[in-house]
XYZ file of C-alpha atoms in Angstrom:
399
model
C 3.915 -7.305 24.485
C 3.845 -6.396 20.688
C 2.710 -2.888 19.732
C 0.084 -2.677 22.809
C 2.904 -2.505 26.314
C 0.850 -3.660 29.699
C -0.259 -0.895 32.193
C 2.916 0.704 34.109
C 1.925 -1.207 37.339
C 2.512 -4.150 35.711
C 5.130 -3.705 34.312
C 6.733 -2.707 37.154
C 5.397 -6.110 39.079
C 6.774 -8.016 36.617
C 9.930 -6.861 36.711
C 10.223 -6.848 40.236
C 9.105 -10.567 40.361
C 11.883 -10.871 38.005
C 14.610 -9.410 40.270
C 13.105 -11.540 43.074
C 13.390 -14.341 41.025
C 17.065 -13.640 40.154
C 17.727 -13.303 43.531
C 16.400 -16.890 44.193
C 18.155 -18.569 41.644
C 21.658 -17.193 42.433
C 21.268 -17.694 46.186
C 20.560 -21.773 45.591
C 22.798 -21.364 43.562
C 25.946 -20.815 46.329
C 24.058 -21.432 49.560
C 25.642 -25.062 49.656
C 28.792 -22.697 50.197
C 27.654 -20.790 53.137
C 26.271 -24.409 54.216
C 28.955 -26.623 53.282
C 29.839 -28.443 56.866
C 26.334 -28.996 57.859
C 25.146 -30.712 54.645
C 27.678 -33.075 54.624
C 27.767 -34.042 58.198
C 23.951 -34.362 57.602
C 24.090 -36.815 54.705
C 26.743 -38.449 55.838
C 29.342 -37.533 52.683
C 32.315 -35.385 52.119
C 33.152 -31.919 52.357
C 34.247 -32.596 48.025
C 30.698 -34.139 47.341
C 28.973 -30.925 48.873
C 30.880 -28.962 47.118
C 30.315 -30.737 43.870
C 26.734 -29.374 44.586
C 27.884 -26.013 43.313
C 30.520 -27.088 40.628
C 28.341 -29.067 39.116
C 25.536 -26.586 39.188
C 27.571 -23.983 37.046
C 28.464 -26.570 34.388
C 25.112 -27.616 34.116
C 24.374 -23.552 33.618
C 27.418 -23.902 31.352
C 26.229 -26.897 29.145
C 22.370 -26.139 28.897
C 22.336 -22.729 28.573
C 22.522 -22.315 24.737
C 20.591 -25.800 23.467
C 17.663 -25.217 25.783
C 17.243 -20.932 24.347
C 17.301 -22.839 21.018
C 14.788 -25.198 21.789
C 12.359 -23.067 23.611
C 12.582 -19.686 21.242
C 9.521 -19.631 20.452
C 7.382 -20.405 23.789
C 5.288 -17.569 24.988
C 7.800 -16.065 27.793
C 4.690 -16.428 29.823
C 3.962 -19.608 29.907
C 7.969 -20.281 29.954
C 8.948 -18.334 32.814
C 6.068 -20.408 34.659
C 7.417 -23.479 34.518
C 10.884 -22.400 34.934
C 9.670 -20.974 38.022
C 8.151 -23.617 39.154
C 11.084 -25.940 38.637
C 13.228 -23.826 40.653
C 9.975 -23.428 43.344
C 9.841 -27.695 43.408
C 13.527 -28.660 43.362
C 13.745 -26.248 46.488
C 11.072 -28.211 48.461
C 12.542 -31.002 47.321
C 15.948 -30.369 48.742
C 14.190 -29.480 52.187
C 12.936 -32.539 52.811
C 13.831 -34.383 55.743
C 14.204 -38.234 53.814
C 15.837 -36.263 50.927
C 19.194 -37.702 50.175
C 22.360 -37.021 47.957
C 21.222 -38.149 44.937
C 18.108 -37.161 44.907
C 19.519 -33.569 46.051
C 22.300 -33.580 43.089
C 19.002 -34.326 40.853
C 17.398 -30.943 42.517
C 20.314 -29.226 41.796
C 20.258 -29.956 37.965
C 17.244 -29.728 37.327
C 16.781 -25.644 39.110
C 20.607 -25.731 37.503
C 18.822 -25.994 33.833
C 15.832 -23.775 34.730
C 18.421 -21.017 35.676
C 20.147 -21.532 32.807
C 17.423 -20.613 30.247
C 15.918 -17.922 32.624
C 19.045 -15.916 32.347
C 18.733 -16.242 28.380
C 15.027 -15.249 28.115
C 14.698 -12.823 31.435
C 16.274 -9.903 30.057
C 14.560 -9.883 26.765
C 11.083 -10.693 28.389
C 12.016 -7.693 30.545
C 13.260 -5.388 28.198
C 10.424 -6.080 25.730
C 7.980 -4.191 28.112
C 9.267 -1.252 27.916
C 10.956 0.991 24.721
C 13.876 -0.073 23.247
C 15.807 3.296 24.844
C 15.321 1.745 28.002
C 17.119 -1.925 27.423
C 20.125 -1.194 29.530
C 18.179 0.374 32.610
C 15.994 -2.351 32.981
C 19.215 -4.908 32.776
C 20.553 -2.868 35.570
C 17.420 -3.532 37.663
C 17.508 -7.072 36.715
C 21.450 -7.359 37.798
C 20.581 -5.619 41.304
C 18.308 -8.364 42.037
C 21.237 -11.076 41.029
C 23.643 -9.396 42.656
C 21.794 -9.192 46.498
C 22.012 -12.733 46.593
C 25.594 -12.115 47.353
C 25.364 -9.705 50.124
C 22.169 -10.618 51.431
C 20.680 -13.909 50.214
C 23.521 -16.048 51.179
C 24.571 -14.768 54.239
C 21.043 -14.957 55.132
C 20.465 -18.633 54.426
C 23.817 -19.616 55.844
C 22.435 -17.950 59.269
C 19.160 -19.337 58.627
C 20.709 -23.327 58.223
C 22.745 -22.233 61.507
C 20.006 -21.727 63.465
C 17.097 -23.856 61.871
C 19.050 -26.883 60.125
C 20.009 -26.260 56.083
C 16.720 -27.702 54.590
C 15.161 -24.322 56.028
C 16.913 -21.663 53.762
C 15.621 -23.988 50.558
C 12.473 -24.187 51.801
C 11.825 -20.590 52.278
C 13.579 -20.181 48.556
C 10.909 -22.288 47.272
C 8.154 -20.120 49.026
C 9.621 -16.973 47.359
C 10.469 -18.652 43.761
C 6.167 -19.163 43.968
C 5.746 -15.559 44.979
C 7.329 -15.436 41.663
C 5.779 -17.833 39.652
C 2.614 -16.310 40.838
C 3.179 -12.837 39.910
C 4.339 -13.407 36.456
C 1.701 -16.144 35.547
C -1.035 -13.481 36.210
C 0.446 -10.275 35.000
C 2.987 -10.878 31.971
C 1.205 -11.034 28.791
C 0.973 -13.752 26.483
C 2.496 -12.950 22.902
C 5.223 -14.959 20.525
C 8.529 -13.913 21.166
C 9.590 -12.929 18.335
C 6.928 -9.965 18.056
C 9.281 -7.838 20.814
C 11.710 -5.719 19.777
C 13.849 -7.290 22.209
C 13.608 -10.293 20.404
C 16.326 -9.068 18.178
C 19.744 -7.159 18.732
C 19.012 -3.112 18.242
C 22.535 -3.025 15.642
C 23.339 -6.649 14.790
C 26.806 -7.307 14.522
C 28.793 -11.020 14.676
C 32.304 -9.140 15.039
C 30.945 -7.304 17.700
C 29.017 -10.071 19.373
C 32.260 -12.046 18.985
C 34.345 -9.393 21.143
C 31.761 -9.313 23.963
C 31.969 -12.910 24.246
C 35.894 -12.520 24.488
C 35.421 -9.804 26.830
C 33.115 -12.367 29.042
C 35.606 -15.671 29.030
C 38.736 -13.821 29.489
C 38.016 -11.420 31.937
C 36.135 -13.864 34.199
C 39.065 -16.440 33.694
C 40.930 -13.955 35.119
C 39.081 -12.760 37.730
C 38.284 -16.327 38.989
C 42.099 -17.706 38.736
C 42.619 -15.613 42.001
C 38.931 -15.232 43.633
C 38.763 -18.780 43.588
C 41.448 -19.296 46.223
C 40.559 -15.794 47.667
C 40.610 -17.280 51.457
C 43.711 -19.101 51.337
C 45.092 -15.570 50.271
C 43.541 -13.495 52.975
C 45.319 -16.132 55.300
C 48.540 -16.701 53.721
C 49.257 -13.138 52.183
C 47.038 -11.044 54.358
C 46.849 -12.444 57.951
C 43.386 -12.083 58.276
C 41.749 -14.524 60.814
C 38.653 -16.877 60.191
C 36.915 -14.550 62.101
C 37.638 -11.921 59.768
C 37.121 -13.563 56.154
C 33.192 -13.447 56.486
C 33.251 -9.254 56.742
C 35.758 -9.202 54.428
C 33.619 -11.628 51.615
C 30.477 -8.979 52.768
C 32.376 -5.769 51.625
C 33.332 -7.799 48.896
C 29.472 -8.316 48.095
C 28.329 -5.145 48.809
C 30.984 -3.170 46.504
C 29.234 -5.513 43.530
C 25.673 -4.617 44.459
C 26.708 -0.899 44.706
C 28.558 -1.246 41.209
C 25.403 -2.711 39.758
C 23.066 0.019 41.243
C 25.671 2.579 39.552
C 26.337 1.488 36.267
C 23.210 0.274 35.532
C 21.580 3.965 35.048
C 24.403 4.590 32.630
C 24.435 1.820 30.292
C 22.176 3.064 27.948
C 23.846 6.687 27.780
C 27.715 5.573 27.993
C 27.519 1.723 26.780
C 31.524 1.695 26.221
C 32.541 3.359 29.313
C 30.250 1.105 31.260
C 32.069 -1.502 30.272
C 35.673 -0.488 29.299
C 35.803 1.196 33.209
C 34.790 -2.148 34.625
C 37.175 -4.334 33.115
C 40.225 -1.748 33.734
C 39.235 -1.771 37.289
C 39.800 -5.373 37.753
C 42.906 -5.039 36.210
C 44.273 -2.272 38.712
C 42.417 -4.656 41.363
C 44.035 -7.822 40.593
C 47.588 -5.975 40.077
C 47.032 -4.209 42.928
C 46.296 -7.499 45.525
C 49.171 -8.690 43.934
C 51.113 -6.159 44.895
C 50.185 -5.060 48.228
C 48.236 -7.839 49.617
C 50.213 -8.066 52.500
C 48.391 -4.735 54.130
C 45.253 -5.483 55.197
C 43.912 -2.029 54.851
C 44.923 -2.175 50.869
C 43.714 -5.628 50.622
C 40.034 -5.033 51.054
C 39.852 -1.469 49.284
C 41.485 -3.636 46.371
C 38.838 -6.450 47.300
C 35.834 -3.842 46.855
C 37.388 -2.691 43.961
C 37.548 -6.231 42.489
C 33.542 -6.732 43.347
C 32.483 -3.118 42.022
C 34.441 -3.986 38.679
C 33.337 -7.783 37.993
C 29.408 -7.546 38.290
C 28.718 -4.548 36.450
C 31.353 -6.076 33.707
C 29.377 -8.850 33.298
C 26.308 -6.662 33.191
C 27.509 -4.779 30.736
C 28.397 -7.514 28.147
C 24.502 -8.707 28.903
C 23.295 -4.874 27.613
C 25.399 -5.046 24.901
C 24.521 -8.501 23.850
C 20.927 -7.207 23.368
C 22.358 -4.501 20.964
C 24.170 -6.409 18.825
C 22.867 -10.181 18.747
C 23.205 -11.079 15.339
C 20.162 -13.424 15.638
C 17.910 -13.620 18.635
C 18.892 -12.202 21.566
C 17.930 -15.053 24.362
C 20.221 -17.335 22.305
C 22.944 -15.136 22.396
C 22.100 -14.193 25.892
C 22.048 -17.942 26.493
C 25.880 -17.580 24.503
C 27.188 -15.190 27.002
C 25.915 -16.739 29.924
C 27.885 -19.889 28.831
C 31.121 -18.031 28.262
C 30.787 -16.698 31.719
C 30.374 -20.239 33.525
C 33.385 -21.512 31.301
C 35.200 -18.839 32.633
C 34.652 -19.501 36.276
C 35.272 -22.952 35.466
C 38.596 -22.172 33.567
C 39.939 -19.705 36.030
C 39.326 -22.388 39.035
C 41.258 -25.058 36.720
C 43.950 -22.460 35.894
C 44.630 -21.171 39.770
C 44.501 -24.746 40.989
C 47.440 -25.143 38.401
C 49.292 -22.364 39.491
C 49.149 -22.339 43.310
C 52.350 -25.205 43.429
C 54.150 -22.480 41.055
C 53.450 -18.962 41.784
C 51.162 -19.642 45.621
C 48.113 -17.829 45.719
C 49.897 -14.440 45.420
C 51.107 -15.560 41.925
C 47.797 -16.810 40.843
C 45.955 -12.511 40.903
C 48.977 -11.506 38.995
C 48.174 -14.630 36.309
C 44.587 -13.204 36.391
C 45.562 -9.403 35.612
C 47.548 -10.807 32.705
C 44.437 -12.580 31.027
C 41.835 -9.454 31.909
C 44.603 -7.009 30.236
C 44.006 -9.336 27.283
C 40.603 -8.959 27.640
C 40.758 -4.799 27.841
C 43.023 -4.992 24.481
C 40.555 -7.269 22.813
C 37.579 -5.071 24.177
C 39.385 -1.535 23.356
C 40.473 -2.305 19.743
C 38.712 0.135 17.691
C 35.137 -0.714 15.865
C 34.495 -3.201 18.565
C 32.547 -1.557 21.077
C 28.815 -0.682 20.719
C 28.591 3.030 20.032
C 26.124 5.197 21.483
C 24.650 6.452 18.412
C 24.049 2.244 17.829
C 21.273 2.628 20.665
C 18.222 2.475 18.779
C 15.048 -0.213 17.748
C 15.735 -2.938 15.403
C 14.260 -3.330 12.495
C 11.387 -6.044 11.757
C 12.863 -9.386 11.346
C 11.963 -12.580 11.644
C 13.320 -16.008 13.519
């Protein structure tokens, strides 16, 4: 990187392998979901211990996120994205083998848990670092469009893949693609100290500002997670929608995200408070709005597609403005906001699970507006939101 950026054509592989590699990590991430019944009848454990396989995954996201950025600031992103790589490519095969069983697959799943943790803290500065500093939001966008097809297409995908082929298949196959990966970066991103990008460092450093983001992150995911979480028990009990019916609904769901992504993420650099402002007020007219008329099915998944094109380009958003206004360097406070968004899933679960015997699942999307209006007042008060004219290359510094 430094002052000498690689040919366009590499640049462009690189990024690409990037998205791809996004796309890997998010779909291990939830395929245990998609493949809950037939893992556990498999290994011979509960329907709880497969599911642990994904709780425990996000904490693990949650815990290592910010020590491991620290730790690792100042290995050549080439030779860090490798390995990372090929932890995620290795834990896959691993969890495809026939003799592999629930320990050793809970080991797998920390292990590719840790290596996703610090590749969402150094991916978008290794990115963005390719390319001028102007350009930091549109490349986060890319990024984010990789992440978010795991959603509508990885997952579905593997979970018709396990159907058909038995559950190891779907990892396996991820850990052919995380090497497609590894493969692509190894060769074509260059070597250089971290700290020599501009994207090392936040383009208007500002701990106030950094501060509200990470608000921004925790509250509104609380609240969008206090009702998502229990999102099928709602399109049963509030909606009427049939089993049959939940998987198309969970798809528009997914594809509403991935079109909010491909949307916003052209705009961040130009409007970086509307791109996030618009987000977060969207799941607030969402969330009121299942409340309110969940009981039509027709409302309930325009208010559902709403809900997915407002939470993934929120959380977008907070990662392009975390690279303006880091106050140190940016993969730790990437690592920061990464963290505050796996607390919030964790937190909104916690907080729905509490209020289901109180409020039923209705009660539990009005509990979430309540605490992403917090967020929007926290976000909108004035001096807190990157400005436009903010959008510009840092000055040297060192770390």
């Amino acid at each position: 990187m430094g002052s000498v950026r690689p040919a366009p054509w590499r640049r462009a592989a690189v990024v690409t392998a990037l998205m791809l590699a996004a796309f890997t990590f998010n779909t291990t991430e939830n395929l245990p979901v998609g493949l809950l019944s037939l893992m556990a009848d498999d290994l011979r454990v509960s329907l709880t211990a497969v599911g642990a396989l994904v709780t425990g995954y996000g904490l693990a996201v949650a815990v290592g996120s910010l020590p491991l950025a620290h730790l690792t600031r100042s290995v050549p992103r080439r030779y860090l994205m490798a390995v990372l790589l090929a932890v995620l490519a290795a834990a896959s095969w691993l969890s495809a083998l026939t003799a592999v069983s629930y320990g050793l697959l809970l080991a797998a799943r920390v292990a590719t848990a840790l290596a996703q943790a610090l590749f969402w803290a150094v991916m978008g500065p290794t990115a963005v670092g390719l390319f001028p500093p102007e350009r930091r939001g549109r490349i986060i966008g890319l990024l984010s469009v990789g992440g978010s097809l795991a959603t509508v297409a990885g997952v579905p995908a593997g979970t018709w893949l396990g159907g058909h082929s038995g559950w190891r298949v779907p990892f396996a196959v991820l850990g052919a693609l995380a090497v497609v990966s590894l493969v692509t970066v190894a060769v074509l991103l260059p070597t250089s100290r971290p700290r020599e990008s501009h994207a090392a460092y936040g383009a208007a450093p500002d701990r106030r500002r950094f501060a509200v983001v990470l608000a921004t992150t925790a509250l509104s995911v609380t609240g969008a997670f206090t009702g998502f979480t229990y999102l099928v028990a709602f399109l049963d009990e509030v909606s009427g929608f049939g089993r049959d019916a939940v998987s198309a609904v969970l798809l528009a769901f997914g594809a509403a995200g991935l079109a909010g992504v491909a949307a916003v993420g052209p705009l961040l650099d130009r409007y970086p408070r509307a791109t996030l402002v618009v987000p977060v007020t969207g799941q607030v007219v969402a969330l009121v709005g299942l409340y309110v008329a969940g009981d039509s099915q027709v409302a309930t998944v325009v208010l559902l597609m709403l809900l997915g094109a407002s939470v993934a380009p929120a959380f977008m958003a907070t990662q392009s403005q975390v690279l303006l206004v880091a106050p140190g360097r940016t993969e730790t406070a990437l690592a920061a906001n990464s963290a505050a968004f796996n607390v919030g899933v964790a937190a909104g679960a916690l907080l729905g699970g509490a209020l289901l015997p109180l409020t039923g699942t209705r009660g539990t999307f009005l509990a979430g507006a309540s605490l992403t209006v917090v967020a929007l007042v926290v976000l909108c008060r004035p001096a807190t939101v990157v400005a436009r004219s903010a959008v510009k290359a840092p000055e040297t510094g060192t770390g």
